[in-house]
Amino acid sequence: MCGIAGVLQAGVHSDSWRQRLAAMGEAVRHRGPDSGEVWFDAEAGIGFSHRRLAIVDLSEHGRQPMTSKDGRWVLSFNGELYNFQALRKELEDLGHQFVGHCDTEVMVEAFSHWGVAGALPRFNAMFSISLWDRERRVLHLMRDRLGEKPLYYGWCGDTFLFGSELKALRSHPSFSAEVDRDALALQLRHSYIPAPYSIYRGIRKLPPAARLEVSFEERNASPVPYWSAREAAEAGVSDLLRLPDGEAEELLDTELRRAVGLRMMADVPLGAFLSGGIDSSLVVAQMQAQSSRPVRTFSIGFHSELFDEAPHAKAVAEHLGTDHTEFYVTAERAREVIPSLAAMYDEPFSDPSQIPTHLVSWIARQHVTVSLSGDGGDELFGGYKRYFLMQSLWSRIGWMPGPLRRALAASLEAVPVSVLDRLLGGLGPRLARWGSSRSVGDKLHKLADVLSARDPEAVYRRLVSDWKDPAALVSGAQEPPTVLTDSAHRADLPHFVDRIMYLDSVSYLPDDILAKVDRASMAVSLEARVPLLDHHLVELAWRLPRRMKIRGGEGKWLLRRVLYRHVPQALVDRPKMGFGVPIGDWLRGPLKEWAEELLAEDRLRREGYLDPAPIRRVWDEHQAGQRNWQYHLWDLLIFQQWLEAESEAASAAA
């Protein structure tokens, strides 16, 4: 695991190359604290900076950037090539020789032998890759299939910059920071900025499963896919496995064991995050089944029953016999993370679970260098509440003509939330499945929003949106197209639940969940691995009939059956609990003064990005307890905090 950065720029003196590349690497030192190297070819106008977190082959043979034996290819990559031992054997049979036992050497020789197009499909890996072809003088950038590792890039005048994090690009003198207001509107809707956009105009995220060729002659090249999540979904659904439940369970158990086993390779201490939920418990169970010693597991607890999963994790750990560490976090300790979020994420990112994710990473890093995570199970095996909600909701309203649904929506929205709460407050427990808002009126207004949607995809977009019309909130903004709005990105899947699971896997999963895990873990130099996103397992998941994912009102049905082989059902069968913190209460209490300062009307007007009127209305309603606007406000506050950090950095550099 590492941090990478680089430059494509003509006419730069050798001394400047070394200095600038070293500064870019220093900006991402946390991703690779063990060593730092630079490589450049001033004549060709290319340079790489690499920060290493040594995981496999801790010797000098694992250092990057690395040049292929034939001298043509120079590689700097962030991630792990899990099947490198099988590929090494294949390359040795073809005549290649190796001096070390690291995955980097195998990867660069694979590119040398098969070329970029031939090598990439062979990799079972998580990665962001930079590869220089000395013969053609072409830079290749590549990102893993599901988007576990980040890669930013863009032209700044005549200089092309790239890196694992935006701070590496910002450290180069050619970088020019201009806030992309359109991207800001996306962040206010989703709590994250989806690929290919970033908060800076002209700087892009390389999409998952894409590669990009860049040269001085070809400046306007676009990313091209080398694997397609949509094709995997469409091919799987059109060729469903016809297996009895027992055989499907056995097949999934085998594939899970293989995927987890591959991700246990390391020459440093290894562990796993354990929440006590289905996915993390299954990953840990598969690890323990393949380990000769107790697996190190980690969880954090909160002194609140609404958020505390630690007792469940402890029970699973005791049953499996892991070496378990739990740490109870006070609200004060959790809030101490907030000032570091702008630097940690580089751009506005406002999923509040970023706080506990960072804390559990911090705890794990005290003991291990690599930790496995259970992320991905919800998107692939039907675990989110919204899948059941949409299936139930659309079956009830889908038959209604659009004008009738819109009229019903308008009628509900015309009644103030406070009035709905007063009249219908007793329905709260019966409406609990409609979301986490504490107010019945909130839920009914959300229902009204959904009623006006034209199709299931539009319903889904409303359900996963915070601000309904964020472009109206951001001065000069217009929301750009995303995979959720561009019909060209939709998968041809007959059932709408499959379609929204697919949309989650190409939007929410890489741009929120995986981005959160990467930044939270790498901030403390911890490598996080995600076995459930092994691409062979992803392709298998799409071949499983939907009834094996969602059955009897229960999600992840087949995953659960595999888990019950290892852990008693009673230990893990409970309602899904979010990995969060009580942001809404904090904004009325200990964070109120901080938030009030960031959202002050005169400040918002002076900065010129956000319309103060609707923001102040939402703030006042939240403070009065009329509405729970916690997520809407958190989106705004994270941007404001990021903007403040940008201003301070600019002042320091002046």
XYZ file of C-alpha atoms in Angstrom:
654
model
C 0.000 0.000 0.000
C 1.407 3.344 -0.973
C 0.849 6.894 -2.054
C 1.665 7.832 -5.626
C 2.011 11.123 -7.480
C 3.552 12.350 -10.700
C 4.031 14.996 -13.342
C 4.151 15.205 -17.120
C 5.824 18.519 -17.984
C 8.329 19.640 -20.603
C 11.294 22.002 -20.137
C 11.947 21.520 -16.406
C 15.501 21.456 -15.021
C 16.615 18.265 -13.243
C 17.026 19.985 -9.872
C 13.439 21.248 -10.016
C 12.177 17.779 -10.863
C 13.598 16.231 -7.730
C 12.413 19.043 -5.472
C 8.880 19.146 -6.846
C 8.401 15.390 -6.840
C 9.694 15.130 -3.293
C 7.146 17.756 -2.203
C 4.311 15.835 -3.859
C 5.383 12.658 -2.112
C 5.717 14.408 1.231
C 2.092 15.555 0.918
C 0.970 11.893 1.008
C 3.601 10.587 3.443
C 0.818 9.150 5.645
C -0.034 6.708 2.848
C 3.533 5.423 2.858
C 5.613 6.307 5.915
C 8.255 3.601 5.434
C 10.212 5.191 2.572
C 10.002 7.697 -0.248
C 11.548 7.601 -3.715
C 11.399 9.719 -6.851
C 12.157 8.830 -10.459
C 12.201 11.205 -13.400
C 13.339 11.551 -16.969
C 13.814 15.279 -17.543
C 14.336 14.854 -21.265
C 11.052 12.958 -21.670
C 9.290 15.302 -19.221
C 7.972 12.620 -16.840
C 8.432 12.056 -13.121
C 7.032 9.771 -10.398
C 6.982 10.210 -6.618
C 6.301 7.176 -4.460
C 5.668 6.775 -0.725
C 5.866 3.177 0.483
C 3.938 1.351 3.167
C 5.785 -1.973 3.091
C 3.388 -4.941 3.217
C 4.827 -7.720 1.024
C 8.612 -8.200 0.684
C 9.885 -5.612 3.145
C 13.338 -5.631 1.550
C 14.842 -3.221 -0.971
C 13.483 -5.454 -3.746
C 10.019 -4.045 -3.117
C 10.911 -0.374 -3.554
C 9.143 1.739 -6.152
C 9.166 3.248 -8.737
C 10.312 0.008 -10.377
C 11.640 -0.549 -13.884
C 10.988 -3.710 -15.888
C 13.896 -5.989 -16.742
C 13.789 -4.914 -20.396
C 14.004 -1.258 -19.354
C 10.848 -0.186 -21.197
C 8.320 0.190 -18.362
C 8.493 2.234 -15.142
C 5.814 1.472 -12.544
C 4.541 3.214 -9.417
C 1.365 1.780 -7.954
C -0.775 1.934 -4.828
C -2.526 -1.253 -3.745
C -2.040 -4.997 -3.729
C -1.897 -7.627 -6.458
C -3.455 -10.561 -4.632
C -2.841 -13.242 -7.252
C 0.777 -12.266 -7.865
C 2.114 -15.674 -6.869
C 0.059 -17.446 -9.570
C 1.055 -14.809 -12.123
C 4.695 -15.110 -11.105
C 4.600 -18.861 -11.737
C 3.033 -18.251 -15.150
C 5.681 -15.667 -16.055
C 8.515 -17.903 -14.811
C 7.231 -20.662 -17.085
C 7.448 -18.114 -19.910
C 11.100 -17.387 -19.120
C 10.937 -14.399 -16.755
C 13.239 -14.263 -13.740
C 12.641 -12.450 -10.447
C 15.007 -11.106 -7.788
C 12.523 -10.502 -4.949
C 9.134 -11.849 -3.877
C 6.922 -8.738 -4.080
C 3.812 -8.137 -6.153
C 5.240 -4.972 -7.769
C 7.932 -6.913 -9.614
C 5.328 -9.358 -10.914
C 3.055 -6.522 -12.031
C 5.718 -4.638 -13.999
C 6.888 -7.848 -15.689
C 3.272 -8.694 -16.531
C 2.987 -5.350 -18.323
C 6.283 -6.057 -20.042
C 5.137 -9.457 -21.302
C 1.440 -8.959 -22.053
C 1.162 -5.189 -22.481
C -1.374 -3.022 -20.687
C -4.473 -4.445 -22.373
C -3.289 -8.020 -21.859
C -2.112 -7.709 -18.266
C -4.991 -5.794 -16.650
C -7.649 -8.532 -17.009
C -5.282 -10.959 -15.282
C -5.010 -8.865 -12.110
C -7.043 -9.746 -9.023
C -6.182 -6.604 -7.157
C -6.978 -3.235 -5.687
C -4.883 -0.470 -7.204
C -4.236 2.896 -8.689
C -1.420 2.496 -11.198
C 0.902 4.903 -12.981
C 2.989 3.301 -15.724
C 5.393 5.040 -18.084
C 6.138 3.488 -21.487
C 9.638 4.715 -22.359
C 9.404 3.423 -25.908
C 6.184 5.227 -26.882
C 6.566 8.037 -24.313
C 3.030 7.455 -23.044
C 1.775 7.612 -19.466
C -0.823 4.996 -18.484
C -3.101 5.563 -15.487
C -5.324 2.727 -14.236
C -7.783 2.130 -11.396
C -9.118 -1.134 -9.965
C -12.449 -2.601 -11.033
C -14.613 -1.554 -8.069
C -12.804 1.673 -7.141
C -11.080 0.716 -3.892
C -8.062 2.959 -4.527
C -8.312 6.620 -5.605
C -6.566 8.439 -8.449
C -6.914 12.140 -9.307
C -5.545 13.765 -12.464
C -5.762 16.825 -14.689
C -3.975 19.347 -16.882
C -2.929 22.610 -15.226
C -1.860 24.662 -18.209
C 0.923 22.686 -19.899
C 1.473 20.477 -16.860
C -0.291 17.165 -16.262
C -0.573 16.190 -12.590
C -1.818 13.016 -10.930
C -1.841 11.494 -7.472
C -3.535 9.343 -4.856
C -4.884 12.433 -3.125
C -5.570 16.007 -4.143
C -3.027 17.345 -1.656
C -0.251 15.844 -3.802
C -1.462 17.829 -6.819
C -1.906 20.982 -4.738
C 1.745 20.874 -3.675
C 2.955 21.381 -7.266
C 3.560 25.009 -8.339
C 1.543 24.568 -11.547
C -1.629 23.662 -9.664
C -4.409 26.228 -9.770
C -7.262 25.860 -7.292
C -10.681 26.913 -8.525
C -13.787 25.557 -6.804
C -16.085 23.705 -9.198
C -19.514 24.957 -8.167
C -21.240 22.233 -10.173
C -19.327 19.592 -8.198
C -20.281 21.371 -4.985
C -23.948 20.971 -5.921
C -23.345 17.224 -6.286
C -21.775 17.081 -2.832
C -24.803 18.766 -1.281
C -27.045 16.175 -2.908
C -25.037 13.023 -2.212
C -22.668 13.888 0.684
C -19.813 13.101 -1.717
C -18.570 14.228 -5.128
C -19.000 11.347 -7.570
C -16.412 10.396 -10.177
C -15.298 11.734 -12.558
C -15.687 15.095 -10.791
C -13.656 16.665 -8.001
C -14.069 19.876 -6.021
C -11.520 21.558 -8.292
C -12.423 22.638 -11.805
C -10.370 20.714 -14.349
C -9.257 17.978 -11.938
C -10.908 14.598 -12.321
C -11.150 11.268 -10.557
C -10.314 8.307 -12.743
C -13.478 6.136 -12.721
C -13.277 2.553 -11.436
C -12.263 -0.107 -13.976
C -10.834 2.537 -16.314
C -7.483 3.294 -17.879
C -6.189 6.497 -19.416
C -3.318 7.148 -21.829
C -1.686 10.573 -21.637
C 1.084 12.174 -23.665
C 2.088 15.619 -24.849
C 0.660 14.748 -28.258
C -2.615 13.294 -26.870
C -3.818 15.702 -24.206
C -7.552 15.197 -24.628
C -7.782 11.427 -24.250
C -10.736 10.088 -22.248
C -10.719 7.117 -19.856
C -11.703 3.801 -21.405
C -13.069 0.800 -19.452
C -11.203 -2.503 -19.262
C -13.996 -4.185 -17.226
C -17.641 -3.261 -16.886
C -19.803 -3.546 -13.770
C -22.823 -3.092 -16.013
C -21.794 -5.949 -18.302
C -21.112 -8.136 -15.263
C -24.614 -7.406 -13.945
C -26.349 -7.891 -17.286
C -24.428 -11.082 -18.089
C -25.089 -12.493 -14.635
C -28.825 -11.822 -14.628
C -29.158 -13.306 -18.130
C -27.335 -16.483 -17.045
C -28.623 -17.158 -13.531
C -27.399 -20.209 -11.667
C -30.037 -22.911 -11.341
C -28.876 -24.469 -8.109
C -30.652 -25.789 -5.025
C -30.179 -23.561 -2.009
C -27.712 -25.939 -0.399
C -25.435 -26.085 -3.453
C -25.540 -22.299 -3.855
C -24.579 -21.955 -0.206
C -21.638 -24.309 -0.670
C -20.477 -22.446 -3.788
C -20.631 -19.067 -2.078
C -18.817 -20.394 0.994
C -15.996 -21.688 -1.241
C -15.687 -18.434 -3.161
C -15.712 -16.356 0.005
C -12.975 -18.488 1.518
C -10.866 -18.047 -1.621
C -11.375 -14.265 -1.727
C -10.591 -13.834 1.967
C -7.601 -16.178 1.812
C -5.998 -14.193 -1.007
C -6.307 -11.013 1.044
C -4.582 -12.538 4.066
C -1.169 -12.488 2.378
C 1.143 -10.070 4.197
C 4.596 -9.860 5.744
C 3.270 -7.538 8.469
C 0.640 -7.942 11.220
C -2.881 -8.505 9.870
C -6.337 -8.056 11.411
C -9.944 -7.171 10.649
C -12.641 -4.680 11.530
C -15.502 -6.406 13.349
C -18.848 -4.713 13.938
C -20.753 -7.908 14.731
C -22.917 -7.455 11.635
C -23.356 -9.989 8.825
C -20.564 -8.868 6.499
C -17.704 -8.221 8.916
C -18.572 -11.332 10.938
C -18.468 -13.449 7.788
C -15.082 -12.052 6.729
C -13.634 -12.683 10.195
C -15.116 -16.184 10.316
C -13.476 -17.032 6.989
C -10.183 -15.563 8.200
C -10.231 -17.547 11.433
C -11.040 -20.759 9.540
C -7.813 -20.279 7.535
C -5.560 -19.057 10.338
C -3.435 -21.124 12.701
C -3.638 -18.431 15.392
C -6.361 -16.119 16.698
C -7.145 -13.348 14.215
C -6.756 -9.801 15.542
C -10.154 -8.048 15.444
C -11.124 -4.470 16.293
C -14.293 -2.622 17.151
C -15.236 0.641 18.784
C -18.122 1.269 21.122
C -20.176 4.316 22.022
C -21.948 5.059 25.270
C -25.296 5.098 23.484
C -27.502 2.137 22.663
C -28.482 3.765 19.364
C -24.910 3.532 18.021
C -23.127 0.919 20.112
C -22.316 -2.285 18.219
C -19.403 -3.269 20.462
C -21.322 -5.876 22.552
C -22.424 -7.667 19.363
C -18.891 -7.630 17.987
C -17.510 -8.958 21.278
C -19.977 -11.853 21.280
C -18.985 -12.860 17.737
C -15.286 -12.517 18.593
C -15.659 -14.736 21.655
C -17.464 -17.397 19.643
C -14.836 -17.404 16.875
C -11.933 -17.183 19.320
C -10.325 -14.054 17.903
C -7.863 -11.807 19.711
C -10.314 -8.967 20.111
C -9.722 -5.305 20.947
C -12.577 -2.953 21.668
C -12.310 0.704 22.522
C -15.128 2.829 23.862
C -15.101 6.288 22.365
C -16.503 9.268 24.208
C -18.483 11.879 22.335
C -15.664 14.321 23.072
C -13.086 12.015 21.428
C -15.303 11.543 18.372
C -15.749 15.287 17.996
C -11.975 15.767 18.164
C -11.779 14.137 14.729
C -13.880 16.850 13.071
C -11.118 19.493 12.673
C -8.983 16.981 10.745
C -11.673 15.988 8.209
C -10.848 18.668 5.629
C -7.203 17.568 5.472
C -8.101 13.884 5.602
C -10.507 13.957 2.651
C -9.035 16.843 0.594
C -12.464 17.753 -0.762
C -15.897 18.084 0.865
C -17.054 14.626 2.003
C -19.916 14.555 4.474
C -20.880 11.010 5.348
C -20.882 11.280 9.183
C -19.739 7.666 9.530
C -16.333 8.979 8.435
C -15.745 9.759 12.118
C -16.125 6.251 13.622
C -14.463 4.728 10.546
C -11.369 6.800 11.217
C -11.455 5.960 14.926
C -11.650 2.198 14.400
C -8.780 2.521 11.892
C -6.758 4.413 14.477
C -7.350 1.681 17.063
C -6.434 -1.074 14.606
C -3.224 0.683 13.573
C -1.925 0.435 17.141
C -1.649 -3.325 16.568
C -1.640 -4.191 12.824
C -0.658 -2.730 9.447
C -3.389 -4.421 7.382
C -7.072 -4.797 8.259
C -9.798 -6.567 6.303
C -13.211 -4.950 6.000
C -16.699 -6.317 5.316
C -17.797 -3.554 2.926
C -19.658 -4.469 -0.259
C -22.104 -7.042 1.066
C -25.082 -4.682 1.136
C -24.687 -3.585 -2.489
C -24.084 -7.065 -3.872
C -26.463 -9.130 -1.778
C -29.398 -6.796 -1.118
C -28.740 -5.547 2.385
C -29.977 -1.951 2.364
C -33.361 -0.975 3.748
C -34.091 1.038 0.605
C -34.305 -2.165 -1.466
C -37.199 -3.451 0.627
C -38.719 -0.002 0.846
C -38.698 0.489 -2.919
C -39.992 -2.990 -3.620
C -42.894 -2.390 -1.240
C -43.492 1.209 -2.245
C -43.446 0.857 -6.011
C -45.777 -2.136 -5.888
C -48.299 0.176 -4.200
C -47.885 3.385 -6.174
C -46.457 2.302 -9.514
C -49.933 1.764 -10.987
C -51.033 5.338 -10.281
C -50.984 7.810 -13.165
C -48.238 10.389 -12.777
C -50.623 13.358 -12.358
C -52.440 11.582 -9.502
C -49.197 10.806 -7.667
C -47.994 14.373 -8.076
C -51.308 15.710 -6.762
C -51.053 13.492 -3.675
C -47.477 14.637 -3.170
C -48.472 18.290 -3.397
C -51.236 17.731 -0.829
C -48.822 16.175 1.676
C -46.176 18.837 1.152
C -48.741 21.581 1.714
C -49.206 20.461 5.332
C -46.409 21.690 7.640
C -44.305 19.027 9.310
C -45.278 20.295 12.758
C -48.974 19.843 11.935
C -48.403 16.312 10.637
C -46.467 15.472 13.795
C -49.285 16.767 15.977
C -52.014 14.907 14.058
C -50.186 11.644 13.287
C -47.458 11.341 15.912
C -48.811 8.000 17.096
C -47.881 6.402 13.751
C -44.148 6.780 14.440
C -43.409 3.133 15.342
C -45.354 1.873 12.326
C -43.394 4.172 10.000
C -39.970 3.292 11.415
C -39.041 1.355 8.294
C -39.321 4.534 6.218
C -36.083 5.988 7.467
C -34.165 7.294 10.434
C -35.846 10.697 10.822
C -37.330 11.004 14.298
C -40.367 12.938 12.983
C -43.473 11.411 11.358
C -43.862 14.656 9.441
C -40.331 14.315 8.099
C -41.121 10.827 6.857
C -44.367 11.860 5.210
C -42.684 14.763 3.445
C -40.055 12.304 2.210
C -42.884 10.084 0.984
C -44.382 13.052 -0.846
C -41.069 13.620 -2.567
C -40.999 9.974 -3.672
C -44.625 10.053 -4.898
C -43.779 12.684 -7.479
C -40.985 10.593 -9.064
C -41.584 9.342 -12.602
C -39.946 5.874 -12.332
C -38.085 3.632 -9.857
C -34.711 5.144 -10.772
C -36.051 8.594 -9.957
C -37.434 7.245 -6.658
C -34.000 5.861 -5.863
C -32.326 9.184 -6.625
C -34.740 10.968 -4.298
C -34.094 8.447 -1.523
C -30.319 8.876 -1.735
C -30.403 12.678 -2.002
C -29.987 15.123 0.856
C -30.739 18.510 -0.730
C -33.451 18.034 -3.361
C -32.360 20.984 -5.543
C -28.787 21.782 -4.524
C -28.014 23.798 -7.646
C -30.529 26.381 -6.405
C -28.481 26.661 -3.228
C -25.091 27.156 -4.928
C -24.579 30.419 -6.766
C -23.810 29.846 -10.447
C -24.111 26.048 -10.259
C -25.725 23.534 -12.567
C -25.671 19.865 -11.611
C -23.639 17.866 -14.153
C -24.735 14.397 -15.315
C -23.857 11.377 -13.193
C -24.454 7.642 -13.437
C -27.734 8.257 -11.595
C -29.068 10.782 -14.118
C -27.531 9.736 -17.435
C -29.649 6.981 -18.988
C -26.614 5.825 -20.984
C -25.198 4.411 -17.741
C -28.287 2.406 -16.816
C -28.067 -1.360 -16.823
C -30.536 -3.402 -18.859
C -31.918 -5.393 -15.940
C -35.577 -6.471 -15.877
C -36.280 -5.909 -12.168
C -35.895 -2.449 -10.656
C -34.410 -3.779 -7.395
C -31.547 -5.249 -9.437
C -31.196 -1.911 -11.216
C -30.851 0.095 -8.020
C -28.440 -2.465 -6.537
C -26.366 -1.931 -9.663
C -26.584 1.855 -9.279
C -25.406 1.551 -5.677
C -22.435 -0.553 -6.791
C -21.230 2.058 -9.307
C -22.017 5.220 -7.327
C -22.526 5.009 -3.570
C -20.090 2.112 -3.094
C -16.967 3.567 -4.771
C -17.620 7.265 -4.203
C -18.837 7.116 -0.601
C -18.100 3.808 1.146
C -14.738 2.988 -0.419
C -13.534 6.602 -0.438
C -14.415 6.828 3.255
C -12.559 3.623 4.136
C -9.506 4.550 2.079
C -9.027 8.046 3.533
C -9.931 7.072 7.104
C -7.495 4.150 7.128
C -4.652 5.659 5.111
C -4.676 8.760 7.320
C -3.157 6.484 9.994
C -1.062 4.417 7.523
C -3.344 1.381 7.713
C -4.081 -0.736 4.656
C -7.740 -1.772 4.380
C -8.679 -4.716 2.156
C -12.201 -5.579 0.993
C -12.604 -9.309 0.192
C -16.290 -9.097 -0.777
C -15.253 -6.956 -3.769
C -13.116 -9.662 -5.350
C -14.332 -9.304 -8.946
C -14.933 -13.046 -9.313
C -17.193 -12.856 -6.253
C -18.954 -9.804 -7.703
C -19.630 -11.662 -10.945
C -20.905 -14.673 -8.981
C -23.240 -12.447 -6.953
C -24.941 -11.248 -10.142
C -25.514 -14.859 -11.227
C -27.367 -15.638 -8.005
C -31.162 -15.327 -8.342
C -32.636 -12.371 -6.493
C -34.556 -14.745 -4.198
C -31.171 -15.848 -2.814
C -30.418 -12.264 -1.838
C -33.801 -11.002 -0.668
C -36.233 -13.541 0.762
C -39.010 -13.309 3.305
C -38.354 -9.641 3.944
C -34.713 -10.420 4.747
C -31.685 -9.126 2.864
C -28.391 -10.939 2.250
C -30.266 -14.217 2.636
C -27.560 -16.471 1.204
C -24.737 -14.602 2.941
C -26.529 -15.192 6.203
C -26.812 -18.918 5.523
C -23.065 -19.134 4.932
C -22.401 -17.147 8.109
C -24.645 -19.457 10.170
C -22.176 -22.250 9.367
C -19.635 -20.394 11.498
C -21.613 -18.244 13.939
C -24.901 -19.041 15.711
C -27.811 -17.186 14.159
C -28.786 -15.639 17.479
C -25.481 -13.731 17.676
C -25.909 -11.864 14.378
C -29.656 -11.790 13.660
C -30.711 -8.272 14.596
C -31.856 -5.109 12.815
C -29.150 -3.392 10.779
C -27.474 -0.633 12.802
C -25.858 2.337 11.123
C -22.193 3.079 11.841
C -22.776 6.670 12.849
C -22.678 9.406 15.442
C -25.480 11.657 16.763
C -24.714 14.638 14.515
C -28.219 16.084 14.914
C -27.951 16.274 18.699
C -24.396 17.618 18.564
C -25.518 20.468 16.301
C -28.020 21.506 18.963
C -25.428 21.108 21.705
C -21.615 21.014 21.735
C -21.201 21.804 18.007
C -23.775 24.594 17.911
C -21.333 27.486 18.321
C -18.918 26.042 15.744
C -21.731 25.494 13.242
C -23.291 28.891 13.869
C -20.027 30.585 13.020
C -19.603 28.633 9.767
C -23.215 29.279 8.694
C -23.434 32.932 9.723
C -25.441 34.905 7.181
C -22.840 37.636 6.635
C -20.112 35.029 6.192
C -22.093 33.103 3.573
C -22.786 36.318 1.644
C -19.139 37.372 1.798
C -17.860 34.003 0.523
C -20.359 33.987 -2.318
C -20.919 30.261 -2.776
C -24.141 29.530 -0.885
C -27.529 31.256 -0.626
C -27.939 32.189 3.056
C -31.768 32.365 3.177
C -32.668 28.647 2.866
C -29.659 27.704 4.979
C -30.679 29.931 7.844
C -34.262 28.626 7.639
C -33.060 25.016 7.880
C -30.680 25.912 10.722
C -33.442 27.617 12.712
C -35.884 24.728 12.189
C -33.265 22.245 13.350
C -32.435 24.285 16.446
C -36.129 24.594 17.305
C -36.626 20.844 16.962
C -39.191 21.351 14.185
C -37.242 19.245 11.674
C -34.224 16.973 11.792
C -31.965 18.535 9.154
C -28.785 16.874 10.429
C -27.533 15.497 7.098
C -28.399 18.614 5.113
C -26.553 20.739 7.649
C -23.581 18.395 7.817
C -23.168 18.692 4.021
C -23.003 22.476 4.351
C -20.740 22.477 7.389
C -18.216 20.128 5.844
C -17.977 22.346 2.767
C -17.629 25.439 4.935
C -14.917 23.765 7.014
C -13.098 22.701 3.843
C -13.386 26.215 2.404
C -11.943 27.678 5.600
C -8.996 25.251 5.419
C -8.434 26.239 1.767
C -8.373 29.913 2.686
C -5.905 29.304 5.509
C -3.624 27.270 3.219
C -3.703 29.984 0.564
C -2.841 32.634 3.149
C 0.058 30.560 4.471
C 1.445 30.077 0.957
C 1.213 33.779 0.077
